[in-house]
mmCIF file of C-alpha atoms in Angstrom:
data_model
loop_
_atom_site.group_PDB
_atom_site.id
_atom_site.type_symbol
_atom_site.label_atom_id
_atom_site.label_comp_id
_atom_site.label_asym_id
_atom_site.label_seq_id
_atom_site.Cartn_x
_atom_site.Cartn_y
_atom_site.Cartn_z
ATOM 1 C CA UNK A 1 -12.080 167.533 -79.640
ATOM 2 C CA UNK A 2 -15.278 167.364 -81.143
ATOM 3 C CA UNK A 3 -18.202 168.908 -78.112
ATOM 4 C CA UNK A 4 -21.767 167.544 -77.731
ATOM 5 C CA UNK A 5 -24.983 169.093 -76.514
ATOM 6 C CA UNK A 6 -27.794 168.254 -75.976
ATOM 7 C CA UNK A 7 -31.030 169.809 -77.693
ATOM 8 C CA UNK A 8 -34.630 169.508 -75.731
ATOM 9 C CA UNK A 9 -36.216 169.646 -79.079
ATOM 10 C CA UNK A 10 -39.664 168.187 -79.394
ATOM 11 C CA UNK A 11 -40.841 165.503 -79.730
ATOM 12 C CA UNK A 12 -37.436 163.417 -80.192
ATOM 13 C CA UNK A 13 -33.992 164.207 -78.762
ATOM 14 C CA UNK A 14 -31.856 166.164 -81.373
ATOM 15 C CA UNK A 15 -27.534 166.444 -80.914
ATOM 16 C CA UNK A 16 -25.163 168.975 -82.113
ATOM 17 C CA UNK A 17 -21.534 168.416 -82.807
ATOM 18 C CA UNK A 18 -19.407 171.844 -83.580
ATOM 19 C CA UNK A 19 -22.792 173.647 -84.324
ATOM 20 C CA UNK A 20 -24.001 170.927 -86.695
ATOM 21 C CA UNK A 21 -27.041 168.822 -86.414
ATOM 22 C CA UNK A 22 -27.072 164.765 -86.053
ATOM 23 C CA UNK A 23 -29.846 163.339 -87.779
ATOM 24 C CA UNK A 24 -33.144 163.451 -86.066
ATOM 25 C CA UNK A 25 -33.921 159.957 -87.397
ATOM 26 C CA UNK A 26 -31.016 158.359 -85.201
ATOM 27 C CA UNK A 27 -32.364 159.854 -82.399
ATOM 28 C CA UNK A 28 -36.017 158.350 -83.215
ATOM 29 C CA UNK A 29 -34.203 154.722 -83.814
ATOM 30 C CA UNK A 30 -32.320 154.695 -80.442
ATOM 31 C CA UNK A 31 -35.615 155.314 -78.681
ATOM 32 C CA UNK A 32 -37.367 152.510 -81.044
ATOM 33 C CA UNK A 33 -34.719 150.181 -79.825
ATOM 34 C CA UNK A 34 -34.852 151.068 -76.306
ATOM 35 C CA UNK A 35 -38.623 151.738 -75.980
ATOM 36 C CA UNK A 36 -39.650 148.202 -74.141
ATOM 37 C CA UNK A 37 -36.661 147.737 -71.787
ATOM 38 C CA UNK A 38 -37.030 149.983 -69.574
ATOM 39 C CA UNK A 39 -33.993 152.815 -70.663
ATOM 40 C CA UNK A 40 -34.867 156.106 -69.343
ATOM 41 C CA UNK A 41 -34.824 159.007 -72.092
ATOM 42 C CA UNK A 42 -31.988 160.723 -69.757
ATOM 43 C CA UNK A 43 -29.690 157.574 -70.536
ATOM 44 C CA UNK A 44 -30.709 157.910 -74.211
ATOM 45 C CA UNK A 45 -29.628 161.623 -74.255
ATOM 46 C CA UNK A 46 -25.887 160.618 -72.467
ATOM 47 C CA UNK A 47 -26.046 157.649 -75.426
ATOM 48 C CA UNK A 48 -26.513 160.475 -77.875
ATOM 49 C CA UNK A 49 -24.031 162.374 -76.584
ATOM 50 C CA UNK A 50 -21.373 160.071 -76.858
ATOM 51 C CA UNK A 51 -21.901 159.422 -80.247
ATOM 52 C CA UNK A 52 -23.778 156.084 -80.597
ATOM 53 C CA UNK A 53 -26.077 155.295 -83.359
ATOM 54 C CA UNK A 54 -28.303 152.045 -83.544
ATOM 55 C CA UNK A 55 -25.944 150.391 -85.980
ATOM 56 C CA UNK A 56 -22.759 151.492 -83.871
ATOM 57 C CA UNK A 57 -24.345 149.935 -80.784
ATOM 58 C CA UNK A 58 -26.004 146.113 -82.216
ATOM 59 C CA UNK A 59 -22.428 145.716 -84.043
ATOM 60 C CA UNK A 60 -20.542 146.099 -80.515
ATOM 61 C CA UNK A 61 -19.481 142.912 -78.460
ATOM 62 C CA UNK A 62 -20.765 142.135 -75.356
ATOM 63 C CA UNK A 63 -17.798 143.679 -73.401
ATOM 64 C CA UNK A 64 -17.480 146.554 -75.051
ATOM 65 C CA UNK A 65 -21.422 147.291 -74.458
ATOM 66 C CA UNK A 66 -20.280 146.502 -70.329
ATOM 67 C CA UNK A 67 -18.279 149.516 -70.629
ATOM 68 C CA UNK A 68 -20.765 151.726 -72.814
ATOM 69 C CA UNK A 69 -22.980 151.245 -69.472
ATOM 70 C CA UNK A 70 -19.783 151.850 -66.928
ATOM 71 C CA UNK A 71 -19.196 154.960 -68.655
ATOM 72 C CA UNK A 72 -22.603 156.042 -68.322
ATOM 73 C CA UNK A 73 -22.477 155.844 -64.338
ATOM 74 C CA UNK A 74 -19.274 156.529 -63.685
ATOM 75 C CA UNK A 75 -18.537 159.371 -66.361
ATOM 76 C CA UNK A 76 -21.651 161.318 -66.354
ATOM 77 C CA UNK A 77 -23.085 159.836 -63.402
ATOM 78 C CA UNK A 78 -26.271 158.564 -64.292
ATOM 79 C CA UNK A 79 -27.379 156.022 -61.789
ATOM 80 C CA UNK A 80 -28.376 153.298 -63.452
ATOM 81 C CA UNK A 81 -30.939 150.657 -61.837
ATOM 82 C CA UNK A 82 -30.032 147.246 -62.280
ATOM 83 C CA UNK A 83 -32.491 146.307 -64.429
ATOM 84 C CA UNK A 84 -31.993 149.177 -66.735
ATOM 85 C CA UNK A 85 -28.238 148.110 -66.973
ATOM 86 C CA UNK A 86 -29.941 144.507 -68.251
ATOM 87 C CA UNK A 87 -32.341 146.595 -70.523
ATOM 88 C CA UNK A 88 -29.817 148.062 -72.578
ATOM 89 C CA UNK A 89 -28.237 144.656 -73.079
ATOM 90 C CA UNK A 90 -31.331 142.832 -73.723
ATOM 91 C CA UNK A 91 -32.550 145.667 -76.191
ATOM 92 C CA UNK A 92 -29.136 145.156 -78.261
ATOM 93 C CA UNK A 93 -29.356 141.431 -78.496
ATOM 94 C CA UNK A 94 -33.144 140.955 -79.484
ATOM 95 C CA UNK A 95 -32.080 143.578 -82.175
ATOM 96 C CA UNK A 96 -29.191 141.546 -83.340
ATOM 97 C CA UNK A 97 -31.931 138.294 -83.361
ATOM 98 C CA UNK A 98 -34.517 139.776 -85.660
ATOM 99 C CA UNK A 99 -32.129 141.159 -87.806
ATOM 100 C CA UNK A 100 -30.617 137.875 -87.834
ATOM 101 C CA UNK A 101 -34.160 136.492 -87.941
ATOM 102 C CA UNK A 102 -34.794 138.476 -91.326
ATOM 103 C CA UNK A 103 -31.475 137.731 -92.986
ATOM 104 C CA UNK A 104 -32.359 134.080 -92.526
ATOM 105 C CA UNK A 105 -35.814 134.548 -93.672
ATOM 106 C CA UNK A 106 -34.444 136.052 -97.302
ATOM 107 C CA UNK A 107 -32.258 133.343 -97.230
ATOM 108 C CA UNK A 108 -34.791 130.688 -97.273
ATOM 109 C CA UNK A 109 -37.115 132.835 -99.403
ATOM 110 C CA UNK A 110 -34.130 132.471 -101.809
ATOM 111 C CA UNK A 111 -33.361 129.088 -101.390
ATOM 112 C CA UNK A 112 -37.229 127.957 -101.781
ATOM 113 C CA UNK A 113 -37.704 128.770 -105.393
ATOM 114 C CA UNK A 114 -36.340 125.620 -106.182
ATOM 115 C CA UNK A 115 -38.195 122.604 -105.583
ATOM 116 C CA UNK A 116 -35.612 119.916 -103.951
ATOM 117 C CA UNK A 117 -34.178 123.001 -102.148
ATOM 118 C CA UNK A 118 -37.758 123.925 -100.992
ATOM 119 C CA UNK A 119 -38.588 121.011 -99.417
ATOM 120 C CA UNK A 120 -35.638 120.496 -97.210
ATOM 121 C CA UNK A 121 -35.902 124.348 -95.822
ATOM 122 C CA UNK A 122 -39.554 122.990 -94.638
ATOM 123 C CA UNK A 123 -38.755 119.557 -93.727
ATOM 124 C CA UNK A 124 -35.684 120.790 -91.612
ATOM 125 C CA UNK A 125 -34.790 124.244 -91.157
ATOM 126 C CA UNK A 126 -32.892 123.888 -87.893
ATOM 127 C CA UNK A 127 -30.918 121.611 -89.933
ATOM 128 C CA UNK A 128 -30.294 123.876 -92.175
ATOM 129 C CA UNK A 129 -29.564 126.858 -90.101
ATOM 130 C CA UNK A 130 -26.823 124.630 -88.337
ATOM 131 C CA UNK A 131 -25.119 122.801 -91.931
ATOM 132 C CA UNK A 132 -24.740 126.684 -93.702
ATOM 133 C CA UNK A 133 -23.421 128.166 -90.744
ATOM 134 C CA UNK A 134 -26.085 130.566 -89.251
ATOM 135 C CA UNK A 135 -26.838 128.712 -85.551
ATOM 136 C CA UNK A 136 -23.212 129.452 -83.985
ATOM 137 C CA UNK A 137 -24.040 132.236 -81.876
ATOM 138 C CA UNK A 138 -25.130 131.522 -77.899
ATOM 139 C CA UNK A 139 -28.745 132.517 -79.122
ATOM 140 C CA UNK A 140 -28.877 130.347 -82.002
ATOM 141 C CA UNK A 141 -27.676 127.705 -79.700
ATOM 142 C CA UNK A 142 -30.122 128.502 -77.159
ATOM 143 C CA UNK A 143 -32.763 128.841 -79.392
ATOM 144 C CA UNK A 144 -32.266 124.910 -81.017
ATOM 145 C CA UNK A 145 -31.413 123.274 -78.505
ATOM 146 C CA UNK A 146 -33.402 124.306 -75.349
ATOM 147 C CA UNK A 147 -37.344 123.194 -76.563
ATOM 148 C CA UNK A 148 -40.043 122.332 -74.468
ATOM 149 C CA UNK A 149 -40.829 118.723 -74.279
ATOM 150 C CA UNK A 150 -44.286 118.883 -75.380
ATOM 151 C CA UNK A 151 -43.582 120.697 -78.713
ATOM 152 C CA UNK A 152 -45.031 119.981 -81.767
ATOM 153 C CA UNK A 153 -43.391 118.144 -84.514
ATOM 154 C CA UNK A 154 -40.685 120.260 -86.485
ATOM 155 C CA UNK A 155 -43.464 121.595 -89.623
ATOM 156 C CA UNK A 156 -46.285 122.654 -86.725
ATOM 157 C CA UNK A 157 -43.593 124.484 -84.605
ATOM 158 C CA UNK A 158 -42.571 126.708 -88.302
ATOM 159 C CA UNK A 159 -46.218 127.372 -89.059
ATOM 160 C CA UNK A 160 -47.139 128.091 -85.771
ATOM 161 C CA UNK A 161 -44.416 130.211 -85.418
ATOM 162 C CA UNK A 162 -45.308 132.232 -88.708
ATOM 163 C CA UNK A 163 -48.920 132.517 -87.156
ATOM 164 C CA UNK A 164 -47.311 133.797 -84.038
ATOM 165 C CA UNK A 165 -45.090 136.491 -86.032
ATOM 166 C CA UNK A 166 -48.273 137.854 -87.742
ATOM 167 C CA UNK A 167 -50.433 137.558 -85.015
ATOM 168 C CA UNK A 168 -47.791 139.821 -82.843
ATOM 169 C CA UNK A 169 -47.631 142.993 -85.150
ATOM 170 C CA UNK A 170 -50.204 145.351 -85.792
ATOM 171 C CA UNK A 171 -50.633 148.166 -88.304
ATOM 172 C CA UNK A 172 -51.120 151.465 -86.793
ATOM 173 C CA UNK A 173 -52.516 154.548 -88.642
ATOM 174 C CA UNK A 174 -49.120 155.877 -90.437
ATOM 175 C CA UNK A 175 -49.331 152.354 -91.942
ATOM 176 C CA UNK A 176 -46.236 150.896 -89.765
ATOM 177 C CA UNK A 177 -45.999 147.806 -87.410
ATOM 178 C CA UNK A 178 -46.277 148.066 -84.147
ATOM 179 C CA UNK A 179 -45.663 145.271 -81.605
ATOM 180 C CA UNK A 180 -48.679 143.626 -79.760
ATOM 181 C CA UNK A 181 -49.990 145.157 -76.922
ATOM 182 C CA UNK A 182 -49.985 143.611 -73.883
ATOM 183 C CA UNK A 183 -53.222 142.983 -72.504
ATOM 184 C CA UNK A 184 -51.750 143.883 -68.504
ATOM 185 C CA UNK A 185 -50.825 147.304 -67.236
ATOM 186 C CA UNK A 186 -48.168 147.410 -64.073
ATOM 187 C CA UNK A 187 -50.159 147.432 -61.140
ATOM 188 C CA UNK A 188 -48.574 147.580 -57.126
ATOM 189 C CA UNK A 189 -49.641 144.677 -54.838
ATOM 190 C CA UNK A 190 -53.307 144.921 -54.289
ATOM 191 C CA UNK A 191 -53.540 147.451 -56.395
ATOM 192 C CA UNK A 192 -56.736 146.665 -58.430
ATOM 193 C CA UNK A 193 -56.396 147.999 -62.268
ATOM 194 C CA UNK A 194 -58.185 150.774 -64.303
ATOM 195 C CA UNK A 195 -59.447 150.777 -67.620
ATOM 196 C CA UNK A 196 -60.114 147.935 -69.897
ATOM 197 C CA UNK A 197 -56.306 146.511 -68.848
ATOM 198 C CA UNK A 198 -56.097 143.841 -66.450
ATOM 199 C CA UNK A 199 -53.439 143.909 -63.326
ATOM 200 C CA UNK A 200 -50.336 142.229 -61.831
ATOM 201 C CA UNK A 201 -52.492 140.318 -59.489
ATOM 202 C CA UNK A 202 -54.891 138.957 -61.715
ATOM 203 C CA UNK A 203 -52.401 138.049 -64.215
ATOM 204 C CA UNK A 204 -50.565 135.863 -61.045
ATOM 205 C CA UNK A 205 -54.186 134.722 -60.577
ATOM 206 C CA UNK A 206 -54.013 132.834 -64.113
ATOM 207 C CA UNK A 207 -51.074 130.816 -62.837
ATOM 208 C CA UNK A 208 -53.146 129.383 -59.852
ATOM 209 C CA UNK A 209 -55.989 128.358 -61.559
ATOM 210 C CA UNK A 210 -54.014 126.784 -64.339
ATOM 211 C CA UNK A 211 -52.638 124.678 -61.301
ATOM 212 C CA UNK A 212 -56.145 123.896 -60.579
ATOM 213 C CA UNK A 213 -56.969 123.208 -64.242
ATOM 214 C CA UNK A 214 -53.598 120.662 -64.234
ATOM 215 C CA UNK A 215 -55.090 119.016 -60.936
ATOM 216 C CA UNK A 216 -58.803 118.645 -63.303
ATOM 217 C CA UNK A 217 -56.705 117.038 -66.073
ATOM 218 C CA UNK A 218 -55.117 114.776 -64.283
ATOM 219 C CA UNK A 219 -57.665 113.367 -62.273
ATOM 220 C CA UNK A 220 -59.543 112.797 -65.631
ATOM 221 C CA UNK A 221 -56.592 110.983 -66.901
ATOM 222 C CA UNK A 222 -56.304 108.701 -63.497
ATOM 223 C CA UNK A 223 -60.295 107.475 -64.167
ATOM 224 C CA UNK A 224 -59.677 106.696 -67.551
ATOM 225 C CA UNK A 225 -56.054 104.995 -66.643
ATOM 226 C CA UNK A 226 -54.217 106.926 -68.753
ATOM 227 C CA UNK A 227 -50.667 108.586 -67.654
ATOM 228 C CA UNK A 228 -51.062 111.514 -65.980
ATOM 229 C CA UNK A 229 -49.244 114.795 -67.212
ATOM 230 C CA UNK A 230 -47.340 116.722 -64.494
ATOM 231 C CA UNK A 231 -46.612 120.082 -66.603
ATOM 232 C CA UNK A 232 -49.087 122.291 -67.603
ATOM 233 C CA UNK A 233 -49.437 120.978 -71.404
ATOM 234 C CA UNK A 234 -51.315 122.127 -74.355
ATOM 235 C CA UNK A 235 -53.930 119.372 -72.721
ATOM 236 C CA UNK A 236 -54.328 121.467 -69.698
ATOM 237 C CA UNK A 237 -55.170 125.043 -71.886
ATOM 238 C CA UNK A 238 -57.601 122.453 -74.161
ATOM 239 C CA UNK A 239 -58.976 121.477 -70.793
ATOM 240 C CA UNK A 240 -59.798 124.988 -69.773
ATOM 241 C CA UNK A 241 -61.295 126.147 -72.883
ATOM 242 C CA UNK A 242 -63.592 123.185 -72.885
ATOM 243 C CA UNK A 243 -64.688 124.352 -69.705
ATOM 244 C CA UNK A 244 -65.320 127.760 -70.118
ATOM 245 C CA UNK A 245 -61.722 129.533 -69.329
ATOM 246 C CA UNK A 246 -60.574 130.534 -72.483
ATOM 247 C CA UNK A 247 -59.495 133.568 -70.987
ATOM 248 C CA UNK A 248 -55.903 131.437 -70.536
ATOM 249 C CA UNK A 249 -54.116 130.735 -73.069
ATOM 250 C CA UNK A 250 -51.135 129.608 -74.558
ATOM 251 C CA UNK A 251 -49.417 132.265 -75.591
ATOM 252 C CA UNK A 252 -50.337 134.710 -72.832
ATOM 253 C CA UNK A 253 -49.243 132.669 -70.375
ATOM 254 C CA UNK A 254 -46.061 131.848 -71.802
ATOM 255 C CA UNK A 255 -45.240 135.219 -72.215
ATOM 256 C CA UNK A 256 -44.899 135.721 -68.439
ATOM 257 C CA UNK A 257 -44.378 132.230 -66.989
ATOM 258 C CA UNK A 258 -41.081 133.863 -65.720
ATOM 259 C CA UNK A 259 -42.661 136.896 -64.170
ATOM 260 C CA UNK A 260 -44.688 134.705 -62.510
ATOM 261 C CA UNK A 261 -41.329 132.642 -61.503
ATOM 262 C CA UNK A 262 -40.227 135.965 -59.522
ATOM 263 C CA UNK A 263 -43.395 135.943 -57.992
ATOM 264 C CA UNK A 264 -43.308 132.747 -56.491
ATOM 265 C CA UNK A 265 -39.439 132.203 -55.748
ATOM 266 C CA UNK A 266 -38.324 136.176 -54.283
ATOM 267 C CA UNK A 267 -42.068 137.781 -53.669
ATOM 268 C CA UNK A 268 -40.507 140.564 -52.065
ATOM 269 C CA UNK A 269 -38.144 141.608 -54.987
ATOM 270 C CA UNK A 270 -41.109 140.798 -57.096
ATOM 271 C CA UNK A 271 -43.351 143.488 -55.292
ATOM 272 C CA UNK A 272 -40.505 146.206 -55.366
ATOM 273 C CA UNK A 273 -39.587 145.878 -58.701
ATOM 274 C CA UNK A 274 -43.916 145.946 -59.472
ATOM 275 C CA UNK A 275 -43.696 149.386 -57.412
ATOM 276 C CA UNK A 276 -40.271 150.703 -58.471
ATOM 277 C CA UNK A 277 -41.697 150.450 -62.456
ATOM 278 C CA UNK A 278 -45.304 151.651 -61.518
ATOM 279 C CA UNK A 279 -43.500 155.125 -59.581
ATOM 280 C CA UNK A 280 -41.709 155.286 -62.967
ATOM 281 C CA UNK A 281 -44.704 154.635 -65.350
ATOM 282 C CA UNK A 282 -42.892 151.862 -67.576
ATOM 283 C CA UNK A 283 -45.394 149.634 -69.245
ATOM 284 C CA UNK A 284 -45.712 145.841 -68.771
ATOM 285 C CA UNK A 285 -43.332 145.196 -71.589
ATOM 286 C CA UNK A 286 -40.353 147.161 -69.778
ATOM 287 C CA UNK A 287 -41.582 144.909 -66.335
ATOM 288 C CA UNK A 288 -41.800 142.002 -68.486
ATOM 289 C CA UNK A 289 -37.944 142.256 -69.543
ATOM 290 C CA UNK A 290 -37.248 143.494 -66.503
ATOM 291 C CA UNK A 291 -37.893 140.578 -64.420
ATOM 292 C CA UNK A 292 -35.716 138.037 -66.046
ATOM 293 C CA UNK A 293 -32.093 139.287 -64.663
ATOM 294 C CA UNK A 294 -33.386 138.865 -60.525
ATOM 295 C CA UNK A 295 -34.299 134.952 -61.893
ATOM 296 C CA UNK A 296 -30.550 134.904 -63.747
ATOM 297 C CA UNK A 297 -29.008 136.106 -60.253
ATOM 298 C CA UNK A 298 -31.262 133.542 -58.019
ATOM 299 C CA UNK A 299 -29.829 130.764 -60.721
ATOM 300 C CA UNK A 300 -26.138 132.168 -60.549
ATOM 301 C CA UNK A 301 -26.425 131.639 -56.654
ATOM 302 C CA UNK A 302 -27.990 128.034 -57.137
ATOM 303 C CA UNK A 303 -24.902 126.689 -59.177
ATOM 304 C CA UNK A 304 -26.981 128.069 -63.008
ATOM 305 C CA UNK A 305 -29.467 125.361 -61.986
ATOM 306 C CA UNK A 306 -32.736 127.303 -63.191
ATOM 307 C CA UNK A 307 -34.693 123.563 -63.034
ATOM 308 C CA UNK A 308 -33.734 123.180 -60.194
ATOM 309 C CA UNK A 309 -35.294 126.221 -58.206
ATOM 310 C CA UNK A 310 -38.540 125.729 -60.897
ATOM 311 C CA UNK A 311 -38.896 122.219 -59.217
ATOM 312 C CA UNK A 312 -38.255 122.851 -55.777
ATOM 313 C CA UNK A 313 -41.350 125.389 -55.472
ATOM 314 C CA UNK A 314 -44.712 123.889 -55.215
ATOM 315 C CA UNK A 315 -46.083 126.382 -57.493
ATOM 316 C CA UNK A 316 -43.670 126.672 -60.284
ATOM 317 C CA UNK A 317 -42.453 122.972 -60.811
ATOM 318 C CA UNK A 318 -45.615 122.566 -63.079
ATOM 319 C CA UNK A 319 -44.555 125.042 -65.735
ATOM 320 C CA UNK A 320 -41.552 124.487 -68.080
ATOM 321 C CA UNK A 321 -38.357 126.661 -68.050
ATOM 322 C CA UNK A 322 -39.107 129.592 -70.559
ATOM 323 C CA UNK A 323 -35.948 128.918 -73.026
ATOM 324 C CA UNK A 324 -35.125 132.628 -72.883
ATOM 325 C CA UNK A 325 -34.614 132.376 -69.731
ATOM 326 C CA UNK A 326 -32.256 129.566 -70.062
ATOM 327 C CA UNK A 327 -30.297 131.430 -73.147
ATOM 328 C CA UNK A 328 -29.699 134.044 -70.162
ATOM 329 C CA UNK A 329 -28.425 132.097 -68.027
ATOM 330 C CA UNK A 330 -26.338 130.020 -70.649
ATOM 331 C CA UNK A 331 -24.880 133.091 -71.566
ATOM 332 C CA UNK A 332 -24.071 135.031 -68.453
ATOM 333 C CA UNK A 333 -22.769 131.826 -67.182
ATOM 334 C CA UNK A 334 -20.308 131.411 -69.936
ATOM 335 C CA UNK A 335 -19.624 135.601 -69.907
ATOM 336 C CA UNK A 336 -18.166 135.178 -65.982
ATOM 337 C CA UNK A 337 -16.521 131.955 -66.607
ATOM 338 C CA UNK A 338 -18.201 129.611 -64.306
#
């Protein structure tokens, strides 16, 4: 039987198998994949050992990824925090989506060289995604079906969503892509943050006064007797720019509404889970990630009913469920059968 071991080459992980050497480049795309979701480079080494490549790994099912991860802990011992387990998961399936994601795109680059065709791809592309055959996966699903209510009609949401793409990536010095930054580094409780970054705290702090910003816009629409909205609403961010706060946006806010949800529904998970990735020195992306699978356990023990909790806390019934959050629990909810 074939033997692996691994090399501490710098600066990526290299394997041998019977004295021969895997591909350094496999080694750099596992980390790629992993690099925001919090997997530790001692779990990428045991992944390398075993054998798994990044196209081995997206094209596995969701059960047979469950027992990549048992075999991790329970074969080599590796333990495994919780939200690393999640990590790996979530790593695999936004993979899977933007390959999807690009497919699809080709597909409608394709299909919109002729005219008639053309139009209907921008008139109606969820349409078309569901009439061809492309929106039968959980995500797809999750991804259609589960907007928020104040979205913009169907041609805003695909050019906003182009602006979004572009806006996201950035081109580094070897001339490749890189993903945004986020503007927040992980900070401890009370911890005040270093540097140009902002912290946890202050990013928390956004959430309040966009509560205060919601209480502005609706006494405005009381005086001029018009109905009163009860969500923070692209109103409310127009509202704060107007008055000097364009600081909080759209898009930054929605990033981490459900980071925020954490915060307000289990503070004291929230706090460990700030210091048990600031000990490790994970970004905010990793933390980001990170903090969805507590909210999809606090929903499993509610009966799945993520509006529910949102609306029972003071704080949190004024933002909209995040719809990845709801894919999550859609789809864990389905996985155990409940």
């Amino acid at each position: 039987q074939a033997q692996f071991e691994v090399v501490p080459t710098e600066p990526t992980l290299l394997y041998k198998r019977d004295g021969t050497t895997i591909a350094a480049k496999e080694s750099r795309r596992l980390k790629e994949l992993f690099k925001d979701f919090g997997v530790q480079p001692a779990t990428l080494a045991i992944m390398g050992q075993m054998g798994f490549t990044l196209s081995t790994l997206i094209n596995m099912k969701d059960d047979e990824v469950d027992f990549v991860i048992k075999s991790i802990i329970e074969e080599y011992h590796l333990d495994l925090l919780m939200g690393e387990q999640f990590g790996i998961k979530a790593a695999i399936r936004a993979k899977r989506r933007l390959l999807d994601e690009e497919m699809e795109q080709q597909r409608l680059d394709l299909a919109g060289r002729t005219g008639d065709r053309k139009r209907k791809v921008d008139d109606a592309p969820d349409t078309l995604l569901l009439k061809e055959g492309h929106g039968t996966s959980l995500d797809a699903l999750g991804l259609l079906g589960l907007t928020d209510p104040e979205s913009d009609s169907e041609d805003k949401k695909v050019a906003k969503k182009k602006q979004r793409k572009r806006r996201s990536k950035e081109v580094g010095e070897d001339g490749e892509e890189r993903p945004r930054e986020h503007p927040f580094i992980v900070t401890e409780p009370g911890e005040p943050a270093k540097g140009k970054k902002n912290g946890l705290d202050y990013l928390f702090n956004l959430y309040e006064q966009c509560g205060k910003f919601l209480e502005e816009v609706q006494q405005i629409a009381k005086e001029k007797g018009e109905k009163c909205p009860t969500k923070v609403t692209n109103e409310v961010f127009r509202h704060a720019k107007l008055t000097g706060a364009g600081y909080i946006n759209k898009p930054k806010m929605r990033d981490y509404v459900h980071c925020y949800a954490l915060h307000c529904l289990d503070v004291e998970q929230s706090n460990e889970l700030r210091k048990a990735y600031k000990e490790r020195g994970e970004n905010v992306g990793a933390w980001c990630q990170a903090c969805y699978y507590p909210l999809v356990l606090l929903a499993r023990e509610n009966e799945w009913d993520i509006d529910d909790l949102f609306n029972r806390n003071e704080k949190l019934r004024i933002w909209y469920v995040p719809t990845k959050l709801r894919q999550l629990c859609h789809i864990e909810r389905i996985k155990h059968g409940e």
